[in-house]
Amino acid sequence: MCGIAGIADLAGIDRDAIAPRIGAALARLAPRGPDGQGSWTGGKAAFAHTRLAIVDLSPTGAQPMHLRRDVSHGGLTITYNGMIYNFRQVRDELRAAGHRFETDNDTEVLLVGWRAWGKDLLPRLTGMFAFAIWDEAEGTLSLARDRFGQKPLLYHLNGSQLVFASDLLALQHMLGTRGAVNTTALRLYFSLRFLPEPWSIMEGTEKLPPGHVATFGPKGLEVERWYDLAASRPARWTDEGDARAALSENLDAAVRDRLVADVPVGAFLSGGIDSAIVAASMARATDRVRTFTIGVEGAGDYYEERPMARRVAEHIGTDHTEIPVSAADAPALLGEVFDGLDEPFADSSAIPTFLVSRVTRQYVTSALSGDGADEVFGGYRRYQGELRAAAYQRLPRWLREGLIEPAVMALPEGKSSRALDAGRRLRRFASHAGKPPEARQAGWARQLGEIDLDRLLVVPAAGPDVERIVTRLRADAREDDPVNAMLHADIGMILPGDMLAKVDRMSMANGLEVRCPWLDQRVVECAAAMPGHYKLQKGRGKAILRDTFADRLPAEVFERPKRGFEVPIADWLTGQLADTVRRAIDPVFLKRQGLINPELPARWFEQLKSGRRDTSWELWSVIAFQAWAERQTPDALVG
């Protein structure tokens, strides 16, 4: 795990100009790689790298790494972030073909494999990665990103230059400019609370999509897909018992692979089934497992993970650590949380993710997590709404729109009690259940609809809305099964843009590597080949996980209702963080900033304080955006 940045300039590198920019980028990326820094400047390219040493802790693993010119090949240079779990198997294949190695790390395997196979190396890899390779002979820069977007990679085309980085702020340092806000991206951010791939908040900057490779050189920039989940899934399972056996085998193999390290490896353990299954599989594969759980002091049961996590830890025999969080801690934490975010990001579960990462890093350098299972196997509550939407649509329209929906929309909502949470879920269901599938999925993913976005944002923006993104991703699934089409769209939008971005930024802000067994391609492809009803049944999300792994965990783990990994943000915004809200929505400031109309945020705050409506997510989006904007000071740049 590391941080990377660099530039390719076909007109030639100005060494004097690039040196301080590389230094600034390295400083920004330092938390991602606390074990070392390195840089390299050639005639037409320059790379920067900060290292978190996981495999081969010796200096031979330092980057940027070079593969020397030989009789038939020019020199290659790489800067790389990630971990290739099967690098030793790939190295054996290369050795059998006559290639030689000087180190015991995955970085050299990428270099030699790229020389041997070029882009055909990528399908051979099991892991998470984002890397850049400069080919001296060809004068080309290649960028590649893993299948599902576990590791970030942004790029900016600027004339004869292509600039890239793990982090937007590092990329801005390499460019020497902050750039302008992309108004289309801003609209998508306030719609979703995150920026979906490939959009970036900075005009002219994009994220390399998951499963894609980019080539930049004399012929320009070409971006192409190297991994297609729909094309990679095997034949449809027809026997559920066979599917369960394959799932068990693939998940256990994925966990074993993610124990490859020369440093201590632990696991996040929440009260849910995803991380519990991973920890149980881990306990089968190794003698001692360290697990870590967070809990919110004094909050409602909805936010409390510790009792169930403790029960799981006792059952499988882990060395367990609990991390308490209180509302009094919130103001002191926010600055560090927002420092770790390179773009506006308003999923408040970033706060507990930051905290659990910080404490975990005191004991281990790498941790396994349960991320990805909800999107791959149908774990979110909105998927249950999808199963009920057809029955709801069979009701007479006059009954739905004239009686049910007005009554439901009048219900109070929140997360501090079961009744308020039920009201929240019913309101979201009724708002979108009567729509077609694409609009329904987009509606349940959105925080704000188009009407509220028009009221909120000063500058109108052209470009795709959430429904168009969802429609494209569902078509990309090439699926007749509506459940699988829905999951495929979330794997393409929610997973990389929200869940994986959160885990990467918050863990790497603390120098912790997080590994996700549920996102091993063998697991995801096995799941993609299952009929939707294996995964999603009325009242049972992730059904096949519950059936496959029932013998590994206490029964009460599977009976616990689905909960998010969250903090009581509504209580915090009306209590400890009320002044933070007032500063973020100050009408004088907003008018001077010229991006957000002040009327709607003011109404949200009044609704939240009165208890009439839970607008905490909407307000948190404004706070998170302003926190990002405050860090966009031009005087922080070099050059």
XYZ file of C-alpha atoms in Angstrom:
639
model
C 0.000 0.000 0.000
C 1.354 3.330 -1.015
C 0.731 6.711 -2.571
C 1.711 7.504 -6.140
C 1.938 10.582 -8.334
C 3.656 11.499 -11.554
C 3.732 13.239 -14.885
C 4.547 12.379 -18.477
C 5.404 15.363 -20.686
C 6.020 14.609 -24.340
C 7.712 18.010 -24.693
C 10.225 17.121 -21.987
C 10.416 17.510 -18.210
C 11.557 20.810 -16.702
C 13.579 19.393 -13.805
C 13.810 22.661 -11.912
C 10.051 23.238 -12.077
C 9.002 19.683 -11.275
C 11.260 19.103 -8.243
C 9.314 21.267 -5.730
C 6.014 19.946 -7.068
C 7.132 16.376 -6.490
C 8.178 17.374 -2.984
C 4.728 18.837 -2.267
C 2.981 15.766 -3.686
C 5.138 13.492 -1.524
C 4.223 15.510 1.566
C 0.512 15.131 0.780
C 0.906 11.380 0.166
C 3.067 10.763 3.256
C 0.265 9.273 5.420
C -0.419 6.710 2.688
C 3.189 5.595 2.834
C 4.889 6.291 6.162
C 7.750 3.810 5.625
C 9.667 5.633 2.904
C 9.594 8.064 0.003
C 11.168 8.053 -3.409
C 11.127 9.956 -6.682
C 12.584 9.666 -10.146
C 12.886 12.179 -12.956
C 13.647 11.184 -16.529
C 13.705 13.067 -19.783
C 9.942 12.900 -20.387
C 8.484 11.513 -17.169
C 8.757 11.930 -13.410
C 7.340 9.703 -10.665
C 6.784 10.061 -6.909
C 6.075 7.307 -4.390
C 5.431 6.939 -0.665
C 5.748 3.427 0.740
C 3.750 1.398 3.223
C 5.884 -1.730 3.448
C 3.801 -4.923 3.580
C 5.808 -7.492 1.595
C 9.622 -7.524 1.319
C 10.392 -4.880 3.919
C 13.975 -4.486 2.691
C 15.220 -1.502 0.650
C 14.946 -3.636 -2.505
C 11.185 -2.994 -2.378
C 11.601 0.783 -2.649
C 9.963 2.664 -5.511
C 9.953 4.040 -8.135
C 11.471 0.785 -9.378
C 13.301 0.308 -12.659
C 13.714 -2.609 -15.030
C 16.894 -2.058 -16.976
C 17.141 -1.985 -20.741
C 18.220 -5.268 -22.336
C 19.034 -6.414 -25.859
C 15.402 -6.495 -27.006
C 13.639 -4.107 -24.618
C 13.903 -0.525 -23.431
C 13.869 0.403 -19.763
C 10.664 0.432 -17.702
C 9.929 2.444 -14.549
C 6.966 1.854 -12.213
C 5.243 3.573 -9.334
C 2.604 1.347 -7.789
C -0.021 1.298 -5.040
C -1.632 -1.939 -3.937
C -0.987 -5.614 -3.354
C -0.866 -8.550 -5.775
C -1.802 -11.552 -3.657
C -0.756 -14.146 -6.242
C 2.517 -12.471 -7.189
C 4.555 -15.570 -6.372
C 2.451 -17.715 -8.732
C 2.800 -15.109 -11.503
C 6.534 -14.953 -10.816
C 6.780 -18.741 -11.184
C 5.120 -18.503 -14.596
C 7.558 -15.794 -15.650
C 10.549 -17.738 -14.379
C 9.421 -20.766 -16.366
C 9.518 -18.538 -19.440
C 13.126 -17.572 -18.690
C 12.746 -14.283 -16.808
C 14.977 -13.523 -13.818
C 14.232 -11.701 -10.567
C 16.349 -9.811 -8.066
C 13.793 -9.176 -5.283
C 10.968 -10.906 -3.411
C 8.164 -8.397 -3.988
C 5.149 -7.900 -6.197
C 6.423 -4.640 -7.713
C 9.158 -6.389 -9.664
C 6.643 -9.005 -10.805
C 4.519 -6.214 -12.300
C 7.514 -4.784 -14.140
C 8.728 -8.107 -15.543
C 5.178 -9.198 -16.324
C 4.502 -5.955 -18.176
C 7.654 -6.438 -20.235
C 6.664 -10.024 -21.034
C 2.935 -9.637 -21.664
C 2.005 -5.960 -21.700
C -1.707 -5.453 -20.924
C -2.218 -9.221 -20.970
C -0.561 -9.247 -17.548
C -3.648 -7.683 -15.950
C -6.088 -10.638 -16.148
C -3.449 -12.833 -14.493
C -3.448 -10.675 -11.342
C -5.400 -11.316 -8.164
C -5.250 -8.194 -6.046
C -5.934 -4.501 -5.677
C -3.775 -2.048 -7.545
C -3.245 1.246 -9.291
C 0.052 1.680 -11.091
C 1.886 3.730 -13.704
C 4.623 2.404 -15.985
C 6.851 4.567 -18.176
C 8.238 2.787 -21.232
C 11.397 4.596 -22.211
C 11.738 3.030 -25.657
C 8.123 3.608 -26.678
C 7.809 6.978 -24.958
C 4.487 5.931 -23.436
C 2.905 6.110 -20.005
C 0.501 3.315 -19.020
C -1.944 3.587 -16.121
C -3.877 0.556 -14.821
C -6.480 0.059 -12.111
C -7.880 -3.067 -10.435
C -11.169 -4.714 -11.348
C -13.503 -3.077 -8.839
C -11.737 0.176 -7.935
C -10.197 -0.674 -4.578
C -7.230 1.620 -5.205
C -7.744 5.182 -6.512
C -6.139 6.698 -9.601
C -6.905 10.156 -10.998
C -5.471 11.760 -14.112
C -5.480 15.142 -15.842
C -4.658 15.682 -19.526
C -3.029 19.063 -20.058
C -1.712 19.516 -23.585
C 1.492 17.522 -23.943
C 1.252 16.455 -20.292
C -0.608 13.711 -18.467
C -0.537 14.098 -14.697
C -1.738 11.350 -12.333
C -1.955 10.611 -8.605
C -3.636 8.515 -5.925
C -5.071 11.689 -4.459
C -6.575 14.842 -5.978
C -4.572 17.178 -3.758
C -1.339 15.440 -4.770
C -2.381 15.760 -8.418
C -3.029 19.475 -7.909
C 0.464 19.838 -6.456
C 1.902 18.134 -9.536
C -0.083 20.474 -11.805
C 0.667 23.584 -9.768
C -2.991 24.665 -9.822
C -6.220 23.990 -7.951
C -8.347 24.266 -11.089
C -12.045 25.072 -11.262
C -14.964 23.190 -9.712
C -16.690 20.852 -12.158
C -20.342 21.873 -11.876
C -21.607 18.540 -13.247
C -19.591 16.718 -10.602
C -20.860 19.130 -7.934
C -24.444 18.271 -8.855
C -23.700 14.548 -8.758
C -22.022 14.979 -5.371
C -25.034 16.640 -3.776
C -27.286 14.073 -5.394
C -25.381 11.028 -4.097
C -23.139 12.313 -1.242
C -20.115 11.078 -3.223
C -18.636 11.431 -6.699
C -19.309 8.450 -8.963
C -16.619 7.211 -11.337
C -15.153 8.696 -13.516
C -16.080 12.196 -12.307
C -13.818 14.372 -10.193
C -14.699 17.633 -8.499
C -11.854 19.328 -10.420
C -12.629 20.405 -13.970
C -10.546 18.452 -16.495
C -9.618 15.695 -14.033
C -11.074 12.194 -14.190
C -10.751 8.943 -12.294
C -9.502 6.003 -14.310
C -12.522 3.670 -14.089
C -12.133 0.301 -12.361
C -10.955 -2.444 -14.705
C -9.495 0.040 -17.193
C -6.055 0.810 -18.580
C -4.909 4.092 -20.131
C -2.026 4.658 -22.550
C -0.567 8.110 -23.188
C 2.097 8.833 -25.784
C 2.766 10.332 -29.210
C -0.612 9.046 -30.462
C -2.504 10.761 -27.645
C -4.519 9.248 -24.786
C -6.422 5.971 -25.112
C -8.551 4.542 -22.284
C -9.837 0.991 -22.661
C -11.495 -1.633 -20.494
C -9.438 -4.676 -19.570
C -11.964 -6.306 -17.213
C -15.670 -6.844 -17.857
C -17.620 -8.585 -15.086
C -20.502 -9.460 -17.399
C -18.130 -11.143 -19.853
C -16.167 -12.871 -17.079
C -18.996 -14.516 -15.161
C -19.270 -18.288 -15.605
C -22.377 -20.188 -16.672
C -25.471 -19.654 -14.550
C -25.686 -21.888 -11.475
C -28.599 -24.329 -11.615
C -27.961 -26.139 -8.317
C -27.885 -23.974 -5.208
C -25.919 -26.576 -3.241
C -23.147 -26.452 -5.842
C -23.190 -22.666 -5.726
C -22.853 -22.694 -1.926
C -19.918 -25.102 -2.101
C -18.155 -22.935 -4.674
C -18.815 -19.779 -2.654
C -17.348 -21.330 0.483
C -14.269 -22.545 -1.382
C -13.703 -19.221 -3.147
C -14.172 -17.081 -0.040
C -11.780 -19.215 2.005
C -9.201 -19.054 -0.792
C -9.618 -15.274 -0.999
C -9.058 -14.928 2.753
C -5.973 -17.166 2.678
C -4.517 -15.135 -0.175
C -5.018 -11.929 1.796
C -2.938 -13.224 4.683
C 0.203 -12.967 2.521
C 2.307 -10.324 4.288
C 5.561 -9.740 6.141
C 3.729 -7.626 8.748
C 0.882 -8.364 11.226
C -2.595 -8.716 9.681
C -5.874 -8.260 11.606
C -9.564 -7.815 10.770
C -12.361 -5.303 11.233
C -15.303 -6.899 13.044
C -18.690 -5.164 13.135
C -21.929 -6.624 14.396
C -22.916 -7.700 10.872
C -22.417 -10.942 8.997
C -19.960 -9.808 6.293
C -16.984 -9.053 8.517
C -17.942 -11.902 10.878
C -17.737 -14.469 8.057
C -14.369 -13.057 6.986
C -13.035 -13.231 10.545
C -14.331 -16.792 10.934
C -12.628 -17.827 7.705
C -9.463 -16.096 8.855
C -9.565 -18.015 12.155
C -9.636 -21.256 10.172
C -6.538 -20.243 8.223
C -4.258 -18.897 10.956
C -3.645 -19.491 14.648
C -4.072 -15.978 16.035
C -6.534 -13.395 14.751
C -6.794 -9.832 16.040
C -10.188 -8.153 15.530
C -11.317 -4.565 16.074
C -14.776 -3.040 16.642
C -16.085 0.471 17.221
C -19.073 1.494 19.376
C -20.815 4.815 20.005
C -21.230 5.647 23.687
C -24.679 6.766 24.805
C -26.321 6.367 21.371
C -29.310 4.229 20.459
C -29.067 0.521 19.767
C -29.002 1.244 16.022
C -25.399 2.467 16.325
C -24.075 -0.128 18.778
C -21.855 -2.801 17.216
C -19.906 -4.023 20.228
C -22.147 -6.648 21.899
C -22.639 -8.698 18.735
C -19.032 -8.285 17.633
C -17.927 -9.426 21.096
C -20.139 -12.491 20.772
C -18.591 -13.366 17.407
C -15.059 -12.809 18.684
C -15.710 -15.161 21.609
C -17.238 -17.782 19.318
C -14.329 -17.911 16.858
C -11.627 -17.164 19.432
C -10.067 -13.878 18.336
C -7.963 -11.416 20.307
C -10.560 -8.643 20.303
C -10.253 -4.860 20.815
C -13.217 -2.491 21.274
C -13.021 1.222 20.460
C -15.535 3.541 22.208
C -16.552 6.815 20.574
C -18.584 9.592 22.185
C -20.262 12.714 20.856
C -17.732 14.766 22.802
C -14.985 13.345 20.572
C -16.641 14.454 17.334
C -15.394 18.051 16.934
C -11.780 17.106 17.560
C -11.962 14.285 15.015
C -13.516 16.131 12.114
C -10.433 18.053 11.068
C -8.404 14.877 10.725
C -11.206 13.057 8.924
C -11.576 15.845 6.381
C -7.795 16.125 5.996
C -7.839 12.543 4.770
C -10.436 13.259 2.069
C -9.139 14.638 -1.214
C -12.606 15.374 -2.648
C -16.001 16.258 -1.179
C -17.340 13.105 0.474
C -20.414 13.087 2.698
C -20.822 9.518 3.882
C -20.614 10.134 7.629
C -19.515 6.538 8.226
C -16.091 7.877 7.237
C -15.833 8.976 10.889
C -16.051 5.506 12.483
C -13.957 4.092 9.632
C -11.233 6.619 10.447
C -11.404 5.743 14.132
C -11.325 1.990 13.736
C -8.430 2.380 11.283
C -6.470 4.558 13.705
C -6.726 2.105 16.597
C -6.205 -0.953 14.383
C -2.970 0.564 13.051
C -1.557 0.575 16.569
C -1.592 -3.239 16.486
C -1.350 -4.342 12.848
C -0.318 -2.901 9.486
C -2.982 -4.615 7.387
C -6.597 -5.581 8.102
C -9.244 -7.632 6.335
C -12.736 -6.160 6.049
C -16.240 -7.198 5.014
C -16.619 -4.482 2.381
C -18.219 -5.440 -0.910
C -20.575 -8.180 0.276
C -23.644 -5.906 0.363
C -23.247 -4.866 -3.275
C -22.274 -8.337 -4.509
C -24.889 -10.379 -2.602
C -27.772 -7.940 -2.061
C -27.441 -6.784 1.528
C -28.886 -3.277 1.539
C -32.424 -2.612 2.722
C -33.305 -0.898 -0.527
C -32.979 -4.282 -2.227
C -35.846 -5.530 -0.080
C -37.811 -2.558 -1.351
C -37.128 -3.726 -4.879
C -38.734 -7.085 -4.132
C -41.857 -5.340 -2.803
C -42.139 -2.715 -5.528
C -44.069 -4.932 -7.951
C -46.761 -5.651 -5.362
C -46.956 -1.954 -4.493
C -47.413 -1.028 -8.138
C -50.378 -3.391 -8.413
C -52.297 -1.173 -5.995
C -54.581 1.359 -7.674
C -52.765 4.558 -8.510
C -55.384 6.663 -6.730
C -54.743 4.684 -3.538
C -50.946 4.997 -3.770
C -50.751 8.664 -4.709
C -53.904 9.893 -3.015
C -53.750 8.159 0.367
C -50.670 6.010 1.056
C -47.904 8.325 -0.085
C -49.218 11.504 1.576
C -49.724 9.592 4.835
C -46.265 8.028 4.712
C -44.529 11.291 3.833
C -46.098 12.843 6.957
C -44.407 10.283 9.237
C -41.543 11.453 11.489
C -38.165 9.926 10.682
C -34.781 9.324 12.274
C -32.467 6.610 13.560
C -32.671 7.073 17.297
C -35.498 4.542 17.660
C -37.023 1.659 15.743
C -40.223 3.627 15.114
C -38.402 6.622 13.645
C -36.166 4.365 11.553
C -39.252 2.574 10.213
C -40.688 5.952 9.247
C -37.473 6.864 7.451
C -37.471 3.641 5.458
C -41.167 3.882 4.587
C -40.726 7.426 3.303
C -37.880 6.381 1.016
C -39.841 3.369 -0.220
C -42.983 5.337 -0.998
C -41.030 8.069 -2.773
C -39.770 5.742 -5.504
C -41.516 2.343 -5.419
C -44.004 3.309 -8.115
C -41.327 4.170 -10.699
C -39.712 2.013 -13.432
C -36.692 -0.101 -12.344
C -33.929 2.321 -13.404
C -35.651 5.354 -11.895
C -36.463 3.367 -8.763
C -32.843 2.302 -8.222
C -31.568 5.809 -8.908
C -34.156 7.284 -6.543
C -33.174 5.024 -3.681
C -29.491 5.825 -4.257
C -30.038 9.584 -4.328
C -30.051 11.939 -1.409
C -31.549 14.819 -3.412
C -33.811 14.810 -6.436
C -33.549 17.127 -9.418
C -35.998 19.723 -8.049
C -34.056 20.157 -4.802
C -30.766 20.225 -6.704
C -32.078 23.087 -8.839
C -33.023 24.945 -5.655
C -29.722 24.249 -3.942
C -27.134 24.995 -6.627
C -26.487 28.444 -8.043
C -24.909 27.285 -11.311
C -26.953 24.928 -13.507
C -25.000 21.956 -14.817
C -25.355 19.917 -17.972
C -24.462 16.268 -18.088
C -25.739 12.927 -16.881
C -27.954 12.599 -13.840
C -28.009 9.585 -11.551
C -30.785 7.835 -13.449
C -28.797 7.940 -16.692
C -25.745 6.508 -14.927
C -27.820 3.694 -13.419
C -29.477 2.971 -16.770
C -26.092 2.640 -18.479
C -24.701 0.361 -15.783
C -27.764 -1.889 -15.770
C -27.485 -2.250 -19.545
C -23.787 -3.054 -19.124
C -24.771 -6.055 -16.987
C -26.378 -7.737 -20.007
C -28.734 -9.456 -17.557
C -32.325 -10.665 -17.834
C -32.449 -11.112 -14.032
C -33.544 -7.740 -12.553
C -31.869 -8.430 -9.197
C -28.532 -9.091 -10.877
C -28.905 -6.010 -13.081
C -29.476 -3.919 -9.944
C -26.458 -5.397 -8.149
C -24.255 -4.899 -11.215
C -25.167 -1.200 -11.283
C -24.291 -0.784 -7.601
C -20.978 -2.597 -8.116
C -20.216 -0.006 -10.778
C -21.437 3.122 -8.956
C -21.922 2.762 -5.183
C -19.051 0.381 -4.533
C -16.093 2.351 -5.976
C -17.517 5.834 -5.494
C -18.699 5.495 -1.901
C -17.727 2.343 -0.030
C -14.239 1.711 -1.386
C -13.358 5.410 -1.522
C -14.293 5.745 2.150
C -12.277 2.722 3.244
C -9.234 3.677 1.179
C -9.090 7.322 2.272
C -9.753 6.711 5.960
C -7.469 3.693 6.322
C -4.629 5.239 4.347
C -4.913 8.460 6.352
C -3.701 6.236 9.192
C -1.163 4.216 7.223
C -3.307 1.058 7.365
C -3.808 -1.308 4.445
C -7.327 -2.792 4.148
C -7.972 -5.965 2.148
C -11.427 -7.036 0.927
C -11.908 -10.806 0.402
C -15.486 -10.354 -0.837
C -14.041 -8.483 -3.831
C -11.769 -11.271 -4.979
C -12.757 -11.800 -8.601
C -13.430 -15.495 -7.956
C -16.020 -14.578 -5.317
C -17.644 -11.790 -7.350
C -17.825 -13.863 -10.532
C -19.239 -16.825 -8.604
C -21.942 -14.528 -7.222
C -22.634 -12.909 -10.599
C -23.407 -16.356 -12.024
C -26.084 -17.014 -9.373
C -29.759 -16.360 -10.026
C -30.932 -13.315 -8.120
C -33.167 -15.362 -5.824
C -30.136 -17.198 -4.425
C -28.956 -13.877 -3.027
C -32.071 -11.833 -2.373
C -35.297 -13.158 -0.857
C -38.151 -11.397 0.907
C -36.972 -10.630 4.407
C -33.521 -12.171 3.719
C -30.760 -10.178 2.130
C -27.549 -12.050 1.274
C -29.525 -15.278 1.663
C -26.851 -17.543 0.218
C -24.257 -16.146 2.622
C -26.524 -16.942 5.546
C -27.081 -20.497 4.320
C -23.479 -21.195 3.279
C -21.791 -19.999 6.462
C -24.496 -20.752 9.061
C -22.324 -23.371 10.753
C -19.436 -20.954 11.376
C -21.128 -18.294 13.526
C -23.700 -17.956 16.320
C -27.292 -18.045 15.038
C -28.083 -14.612 16.490
C -25.579 -12.986 14.109
C -27.781 -13.976 11.177
C -30.959 -12.884 12.960
C -29.764 -9.331 13.666
C -31.438 -6.705 11.432
C -29.277 -5.024 8.814
C -27.592 -1.837 10.051
C -25.174 0.607 8.543
C -21.724 1.353 9.933
C -22.767 4.770 11.187
C -22.642 7.396 13.917
C -25.621 9.392 15.286
C -24.930 12.317 12.994
C -28.383 13.895 13.476
C -27.814 14.147 17.241
C -24.326 15.528 16.707
C -25.480 18.207 14.250
C -28.015 19.562 16.743
C -25.610 19.207 19.664
C -21.828 19.168 19.615
C -21.596 20.169 15.944
C -24.359 22.795 15.793
C -21.837 25.608 15.377
C -20.181 23.679 12.563
C -23.546 23.568 10.787
C -24.112 27.295 11.268
C -20.711 28.154 9.793
C -21.226 25.876 6.794
C -24.656 27.290 5.908
C -23.993 30.924 6.822
C -25.953 32.878 4.174
C -23.391 35.677 3.834
C -20.612 33.162 3.239
C -22.665 31.076 0.801
C -23.612 34.109 -1.292
C -19.977 35.190 -1.446
C -18.901 31.674 -2.432
C -21.454 31.647 -5.250
C -22.131 27.900 -5.475
C -24.923 27.103 -2.983
C -28.171 28.968 -2.417
C -28.588 29.519 1.346
C -32.375 29.103 1.620
C -32.594 25.310 1.384
C -29.765 24.512 3.889
C -31.351 26.951 6.368
C -34.670 25.118 6.020
C -32.942 21.744 6.506
C -31.389 22.930 9.775
C -34.709 24.158 11.098
C -36.399 20.874 10.160
C -33.685 18.869 11.890
C -33.774 20.940 15.070
C -37.568 20.738 15.266
C -37.612 16.991 14.700
C -40.020 17.336 11.781
C -37.636 15.679 9.364
C -34.220 14.011 9.479
C -32.165 16.199 7.145
C -28.822 15.227 8.669
C -27.488 13.690 5.449
C -28.307 16.811 3.455
C -26.636 19.084 5.996
C -23.630 16.811 6.289
C -23.159 17.096 2.517
C -22.880 20.868 2.831
C -20.474 20.584 5.777
C -18.280 18.072 3.932
C -18.190 20.225 0.814
C -17.193 23.317 2.786
C -14.499 21.352 4.621
C -13.044 20.357 1.264
C -13.330 23.910 -0.092
C -11.481 25.320 2.942
C -8.532 23.057 2.074
C -8.436 24.342 -1.502
C -6.260 27.359 -0.698
C -4.071 28.457 -3.636
C -1.210 29.482 -1.349
C -0.803 25.841 -0.319
C 0.486 25.001 -3.803
C 4.049 25.075 -5.054
C 4.897 26.691 -8.376
